[in-house]
């Protein structure tokens, strides 16, 4: 069972007279990377929120947006002038450089993070517990979406492996004919080169066997089959976080395909190798999406 690295989850939770909306979006990423935007009210809990997301979401580029709507009596607010100035100065400078009117900067400035400070008190312990339940709801939603995306990824990846195995079988069927053609061609070539000299047939036969064995692809085809079987086994396991392992197996599959192509010296087999490489590249692209 595979989980996609991409997904989306949303949850809303009422905490007293406050309504929190939590939106999670995950994209591909080699490590866990988190972009977190939240109201100042939750700043004391930022470390715990980050820890919870990291433990439950694994790899990926995560965007977490937490918004707050207060349903109770009007809450007094104040302006964080220090933050406002830090925003205003570069914006005003940019506007001047571009020849833009700076008179409308203030409305935009007030919408930027942490400029407006709510007079609300922090969360009580009970309210924090409720908020964590809402956060867990968003995590559950995004992981459910990731699992659904993973089913589609799994079907596509296994089809790519099917296509590689299909062409591997075709190559194995062509190989005996290729070997006979290769033997006949090399035999003819050696006779032509040695036509004016006495031929040691035993020596020539040994030379033929040596070169034919160097071009033998039996071991490559066996290893390719084993790698494909191992790939299927890993896809079927319940193990989580196996995207990197599957990518490594695909690299090994590619190694055997490349070696087969370089040793084949046969147009029909070369065509099948090209087709296998095409399927492999598609599989590698999809594997990048696996958690």
Tab-separated table of C-alpha atoms in Angstrom:
chain	number	residue	atom	x	y	z
A	1	UNK	CA	0.000	0.000	0.000
A	2	UNK	CA	1.427	3.348	-1.045
A	3	UNK	CA	0.824	6.852	0.253
A	4	UNK	CA	1.260	9.870	-1.983
A	5	UNK	CA	3.359	12.765	-0.764
A	6	UNK	CA	0.771	15.227	-2.078
A	7	UNK	CA	-2.564	15.872	-0.439
A	8	UNK	CA	-4.953	18.360	1.119
A	9	UNK	CA	-6.800	18.399	4.427
A	10	UNK	CA	-9.074	20.852	6.189
A	11	UNK	CA	-10.713	21.045	9.605
A	12	UNK	CA	-12.540	23.641	11.688
A	13	UNK	CA	-12.789	23.637	15.462
A	14	UNK	CA	-14.698	25.851	17.893
A	15	UNK	CA	-12.728	26.772	20.980
A	16	UNK	CA	-14.904	28.849	23.291
A	17	UNK	CA	-15.927	31.915	21.301
A	18	UNK	CA	-13.142	31.328	18.768
A	19	UNK	CA	-13.427	29.438	15.485
A	20	UNK	CA	-10.158	28.087	14.087
A	21	UNK	CA	-9.908	26.966	10.449
A	22	UNK	CA	-6.937	24.719	9.674
A	23	UNK	CA	-5.835	24.080	6.068
A	24	UNK	CA	-3.026	21.667	5.244
A	25	UNK	CA	-1.470	21.222	1.802
A	26	UNK	CA	1.401	18.840	1.012
A	27	UNK	CA	3.647	18.781	-2.064
A	28	UNK	CA	6.714	16.735	-3.010
A	29	UNK	CA	9.859	17.292	-0.974
A	30	UNK	CA	12.977	15.314	-0.089
A	31	UNK	CA	12.670	16.227	3.592
A	32	UNK	CA	9.998	17.617	5.905
A	33	UNK	CA	9.656	21.339	5.191
A	34	UNK	CA	6.925	23.354	6.904
A	35	UNK	CA	5.506	26.765	6.066
A	36	UNK	CA	3.297	27.732	9.012
A	37	UNK	CA	0.998	30.759	9.189
A	38	UNK	CA	-1.104	31.219	12.297
A	39	UNK	CA	-2.621	33.956	14.479
A	40	UNK	CA	-0.493	35.521	17.207
A	41	UNK	CA	-2.747	33.853	19.777
A	42	UNK	CA	-1.113	30.500	18.918
A	43	UNK	CA	2.518	31.680	18.972
A	44	UNK	CA	3.163	30.160	22.428
A	45	UNK	CA	2.195	26.769	20.976
A	46	UNK	CA	4.195	26.992	17.740
A	47	UNK	CA	6.789	24.394	18.752
A	48	UNK	CA	4.120	21.850	19.715
A	49	UNK	CA	2.173	22.484	16.498
A	50	UNK	CA	5.303	21.998	14.384
A	51	UNK	CA	6.216	18.840	16.283
A	52	UNK	CA	2.724	17.385	15.831
A	53	UNK	CA	2.779	18.044	12.075
A	54	UNK	CA	6.296	16.622	11.648
A	55	UNK	CA	5.450	13.421	13.527
A	56	UNK	CA	2.250	12.783	11.583
A	57	UNK	CA	3.043	13.935	8.034
A	58	UNK	CA	6.566	12.634	7.343
A	59	UNK	CA	8.336	13.897	4.219
A	60	UNK	CA	7.053	16.632	1.958
A	61	UNK	CA	6.724	20.373	1.586
A	62	UNK	CA	3.874	21.213	3.963
A	63	UNK	CA	1.873	24.435	3.967
A	64	UNK	CA	-0.241	24.969	7.105
A	65	UNK	CA	-2.614	27.932	7.281
A	66	UNK	CA	-4.485	28.526	10.548
A	67	UNK	CA	-7.035	31.332	10.630
A	68	UNK	CA	-9.081	32.639	13.543
A	69	UNK	CA	-12.574	34.082	13.663
A	70	UNK	CA	-13.867	35.355	16.985
A	71	UNK	CA	-17.612	35.035	17.533
A	72	UNK	CA	-17.817	36.650	20.976
A	73	UNK	CA	-17.941	40.337	21.971
A	74	UNK	CA	-15.740	42.765	20.080
A	75	UNK	CA	-12.153	42.319	21.184
A	76	UNK	CA	-9.889	45.365	21.414
A	77	UNK	CA	-6.935	45.372	19.056
A	78	UNK	CA	-3.696	47.303	18.751
A	79	UNK	CA	-1.133	47.869	16.027
A	80	UNK	CA	2.349	46.453	16.367
A	81	UNK	CA	4.155	49.567	15.132
A	82	UNK	CA	7.562	47.906	15.086
A	83	UNK	CA	6.355	45.159	12.747
A	84	UNK	CA	4.372	47.678	10.673
A	85	UNK	CA	7.484	49.835	10.153
A	86	UNK	CA	9.542	46.788	9.147
A	87	UNK	CA	6.963	46.097	6.419
A	88	UNK	CA	6.397	49.723	5.396
A	89	UNK	CA	9.974	50.839	4.752
A	90	UNK	CA	10.875	48.279	2.050
A	91	UNK	CA	7.391	48.572	0.512
A	92	UNK	CA	7.644	52.370	0.317
A	93	UNK	CA	11.127	52.118	-1.175
A	94	UNK	CA	9.918	49.640	-3.788
A	95	UNK	CA	6.915	51.839	-4.633
A	96	UNK	CA	9.203	54.858	-5.073
A	97	UNK	CA	11.541	52.908	-7.359
A	98	UNK	CA	8.575	51.818	-9.474
A	99	UNK	CA	6.984	55.262	-9.466
A	100	UNK	CA	3.854	54.048	-7.665
A	101	UNK	CA	1.532	55.965	-5.337
A	102	UNK	CA	2.305	55.183	-1.682
A	103	UNK	CA	-0.943	56.632	-0.320
A	104	UNK	CA	-2.683	53.243	-0.463
A	105	UNK	CA	0.024	51.309	1.348
A	106	UNK	CA	-1.639	51.529	4.769
A	107	UNK	CA	-4.734	49.382	3.979
A	108	UNK	CA	-2.465	46.713	2.514
A	109	UNK	CA	-0.060	47.020	5.432
A	110	UNK	CA	-2.791	46.282	7.975
A	111	UNK	CA	-3.504	42.929	6.277
A	112	UNK	CA	0.054	41.642	6.713
A	113	UNK	CA	0.843	39.052	9.419
A	114	UNK	CA	1.234	40.247	13.033
A	115	UNK	CA	0.564	43.929	12.283
A	116	UNK	CA	-2.811	43.793	14.059
A	117	UNK	CA	-2.564	42.403	17.586
A	118	UNK	CA	-5.712	40.988	19.145
A	119	UNK	CA	-6.413	41.779	22.766
A	120	UNK	CA	-7.627	38.197	23.310
A	121	UNK	CA	-6.143	36.252	26.172
A	122	UNK	CA	-4.238	33.071	25.388
A	123	UNK	CA	-5.864	29.660	25.302
A	124	UNK	CA	-6.680	27.822	28.488
A	125	UNK	CA	-5.410	24.267	28.875
A	126	UNK	CA	-8.863	22.915	27.991
A	127	UNK	CA	-9.039	25.156	24.905
A	128	UNK	CA	-5.580	24.011	23.794
A	129	UNK	CA	-6.736	20.392	24.029
A	130	UNK	CA	-9.735	21.245	21.823
A	131	UNK	CA	-7.498	22.995	19.297
A	132	UNK	CA	-5.179	19.958	19.119
A	133	UNK	CA	-8.201	17.799	18.318
A	134	UNK	CA	-8.995	20.120	15.410
A	135	UNK	CA	-5.374	19.976	14.223
A	136	UNK	CA	-5.492	16.185	14.371
A	137	UNK	CA	-8.687	16.290	12.312
A	138	UNK	CA	-6.887	18.213	9.549
A	139	UNK	CA	-3.982	15.736	9.715
A	140	UNK	CA	-6.389	12.794	9.429
A	141	UNK	CA	-8.044	14.439	6.412
A	142	UNK	CA	-4.776	15.055	4.542
A	143	UNK	CA	-3.493	11.541	5.269
A	144	UNK	CA	-6.755	10.101	3.957
A	145	UNK	CA	-6.287	12.121	0.768
A	146	UNK	CA	-2.672	10.943	0.516
A	147	UNK	CA	-3.821	7.330	0.792
A	148	UNK	CA	-6.379	7.798	-1.993
A	149	UNK	CA	-3.735	9.393	-4.213
A	150	UNK	CA	-1.422	6.518	-3.307
A	151	UNK	CA	-3.849	3.960	-4.753
A	152	UNK	CA	-3.660	5.648	-8.148
A	153	UNK	CA	0.141	5.833	-7.900
A	154	UNK	CA	0.343	2.148	-7.016
A	155	UNK	CA	-1.773	1.100	-9.995
A	156	UNK	CA	0.338	3.187	-12.366
A	157	UNK	CA	3.676	1.972	-10.989
A	158	UNK	CA	2.684	-1.691	-11.142
A	159	UNK	CA	1.543	-1.212	-14.732
A	160	UNK	CA	4.997	0.224	-15.580
A	161	UNK	CA	6.620	-2.855	-14.016
A	162	UNK	CA	4.195	-5.060	-15.987
A	163	UNK	CA	5.316	-3.415	-19.211
A	164	UNK	CA	9.002	-3.853	-18.329
A	165	UNK	CA	8.466	-7.546	-17.512
A	166	UNK	CA	6.504	-8.040	-20.726
A	167	UNK	CA	9.436	-6.745	-22.767
A	168	UNK	CA	11.901	-8.724	-20.681
A	169	UNK	CA	10.005	-11.900	-21.639
A	170	UNK	CA	10.141	-10.854	-25.299
A	171	UNK	CA	13.912	-10.292	-25.038
A	172	UNK	CA	14.397	-13.734	-23.465
A	173	UNK	CA	12.510	-15.261	-26.404
A	174	UNK	CA	14.707	-13.422	-28.924
A	175	UNK	CA	17.982	-14.193	-27.154
A	176	UNK	CA	18.623	-17.742	-28.528
A	177	UNK	CA	18.248	-16.466	-32.098
A	178	UNK	CA	20.504	-13.501	-31.284
A	179	UNK	CA	23.182	-15.846	-29.924
A	180	UNK	CA	23.113	-18.019	-33.050
A	181	UNK	CA	23.318	-14.963	-35.304
A	182	UNK	CA	26.187	-13.637	-33.219
A	183	UNK	CA	28.040	-16.955	-33.369
A	184	UNK	CA	27.581	-17.219	-37.149
A	185	UNK	CA	28.661	-13.622	-37.710
A	186	UNK	CA	31.787	-13.935	-35.571
A	187	UNK	CA	32.658	-17.312	-37.101
A	188	UNK	CA	32.429	-15.850	-40.584
A	189	UNK	CA	34.460	-12.803	-39.606
A	190	UNK	CA	37.238	-14.854	-38.044
A	191	UNK	CA	37.439	-17.196	-41.033
A	192	UNK	CA	37.747	-14.254	-43.400
A	193	UNK	CA	40.536	-12.745	-41.330
A	194	UNK	CA	42.393	-16.048	-41.094
A	195	UNK	CA	41.681	-17.383	-44.586
A	196	UNK	CA	45.329	-17.316	-45.605
A	197	UNK	CA	46.528	-18.956	-42.400
A	198	UNK	CA	46.128	-22.391	-40.928
A	199	UNK	CA	43.138	-22.378	-38.589
A	200	UNK	CA	43.300	-23.960	-35.189
A	201	UNK	CA	39.628	-24.861	-34.899
A	202	UNK	CA	39.795	-25.550	-31.171
A	203	UNK	CA	41.398	-22.169	-30.544
A	204	UNK	CA	38.851	-20.455	-32.753
A	205	UNK	CA	36.000	-22.192	-30.937
A	206	UNK	CA	37.392	-21.052	-27.600
A	207	UNK	CA	37.643	-17.486	-28.858
A	208	UNK	CA	34.059	-17.635	-30.090
A	209	UNK	CA	32.822	-18.940	-26.756
A	210	UNK	CA	34.769	-16.231	-24.905
A	211	UNK	CA	33.264	-13.366	-26.914
A	212	UNK	CA	29.763	-14.832	-26.919
A	213	UNK	CA	29.871	-15.214	-23.127
A	214	UNK	CA	30.943	-11.577	-22.804
A	215	UNK	CA	27.774	-10.651	-24.682
A	216	UNK	CA	25.530	-13.045	-22.770
A	217	UNK	CA	22.548	-11.274	-21.168
A	218	UNK	CA	21.108	-14.190	-19.192
A	219	UNK	CA	22.333	-12.888	-15.829
A	220	UNK	CA	21.004	-9.405	-16.545
A	221	UNK	CA	17.569	-10.784	-17.405
A	222	UNK	CA	17.502	-12.915	-14.237
A	223	UNK	CA	18.491	-9.974	-12.035
A	224	UNK	CA	15.962	-7.752	-13.801
A	225	UNK	CA	13.234	-10.285	-13.052
A	226	UNK	CA	14.312	-10.470	-9.406
A	227	UNK	CA	14.325	-6.675	-9.040
A	228	UNK	CA	10.825	-6.420	-10.529
A	229	UNK	CA	9.546	-9.098	-8.138
A	230	UNK	CA	11.175	-7.326	-5.188
A	231	UNK	CA	9.585	-4.045	-6.270
A	232	UNK	CA	6.146	-5.684	-6.205
A	233	UNK	CA	6.826	-7.152	-2.761
A	234	UNK	CA	7.778	-3.757	-1.355
A	235	UNK	CA	4.716	-2.069	-2.838
A	236	UNK	CA	2.505	-4.671	-1.153
A	237	UNK	CA	4.026	-4.296	2.332
A	238	UNK	CA	2.386	-2.210	5.048
A	239	UNK	CA	5.675	-0.418	5.697
A	240	UNK	CA	5.417	3.379	5.613
A	241	UNK	CA	7.910	5.813	4.136
A	242	UNK	CA	9.140	3.456	1.417
A	243	UNK	CA	9.372	5.958	-1.435
A	244	UNK	CA	13.179	6.151	-1.223
A	245	UNK	CA	13.497	2.351	-1.176
A	246	UNK	CA	11.318	1.991	-4.279
A	247	UNK	CA	13.378	4.654	-6.067
A	248	UNK	CA	16.542	2.689	-5.250
A	249	UNK	CA	15.034	-0.540	-6.645
A	250	UNK	CA	14.110	1.328	-9.836
A	251	UNK	CA	17.746	2.439	-10.146
A	252	UNK	CA	18.826	-1.207	-9.976
A	253	UNK	CA	16.228	-2.112	-12.610
A	254	UNK	CA	17.669	0.631	-14.806
A	255	UNK	CA	21.185	-0.733	-14.352
A	256	UNK	CA	20.174	-4.156	-15.689
A	257	UNK	CA	18.227	-2.639	-18.585
A	258	UNK	CA	21.226	-0.502	-19.597
A	259	UNK	CA	23.641	-3.444	-19.420
A	260	UNK	CA	21.272	-5.587	-21.479
A	261	UNK	CA	21.130	-2.884	-24.135
A	262	UNK	CA	24.896	-2.411	-24.269
A	263	UNK	CA	25.554	-6.170	-24.693
A	264	UNK	CA	22.697	-7.114	-27.018
A	265	UNK	CA	23.948	-6.125	-30.503
A	266	UNK	CA	20.489	-6.893	-31.877
A	267	UNK	CA	18.040	-4.409	-33.408
A	268	UNK	CA	14.932	-6.142	-32.073
A	269	UNK	CA	16.280	-6.326	-28.535
A	270	UNK	CA	17.549	-2.740	-28.682
A	271	UNK	CA	14.048	-1.574	-29.584
A	272	UNK	CA	12.606	-3.432	-26.586
A	273	UNK	CA	15.311	-1.956	-24.341
A	274	UNK	CA	14.350	1.561	-25.455
A	275	UNK	CA	10.717	0.811	-24.632
A	276	UNK	CA	11.717	-0.509	-21.186
A	277	UNK	CA	13.724	2.654	-20.528
A	278	UNK	CA	10.686	4.744	-21.407
A	279	UNK	CA	8.528	2.815	-18.930
A	280	UNK	CA	11.258	3.061	-16.300
A	281	UNK	CA	11.496	6.857	-16.599
A	282	UNK	CA	7.745	7.133	-16.093
A	283	UNK	CA	8.012	4.907	-13.021
A	284	UNK	CA	10.850	7.029	-11.602
A	285	UNK	CA	8.792	10.195	-11.996
A	286	UNK	CA	5.880	8.613	-10.159
A	287	UNK	CA	8.144	7.256	-7.417
A	288	UNK	CA	9.108	10.834	-6.550
A	289	UNK	CA	5.502	11.330	-5.402
A	290	UNK	CA	5.602	8.436	-2.924
A	291	UNK	CA	5.849	9.189	0.768
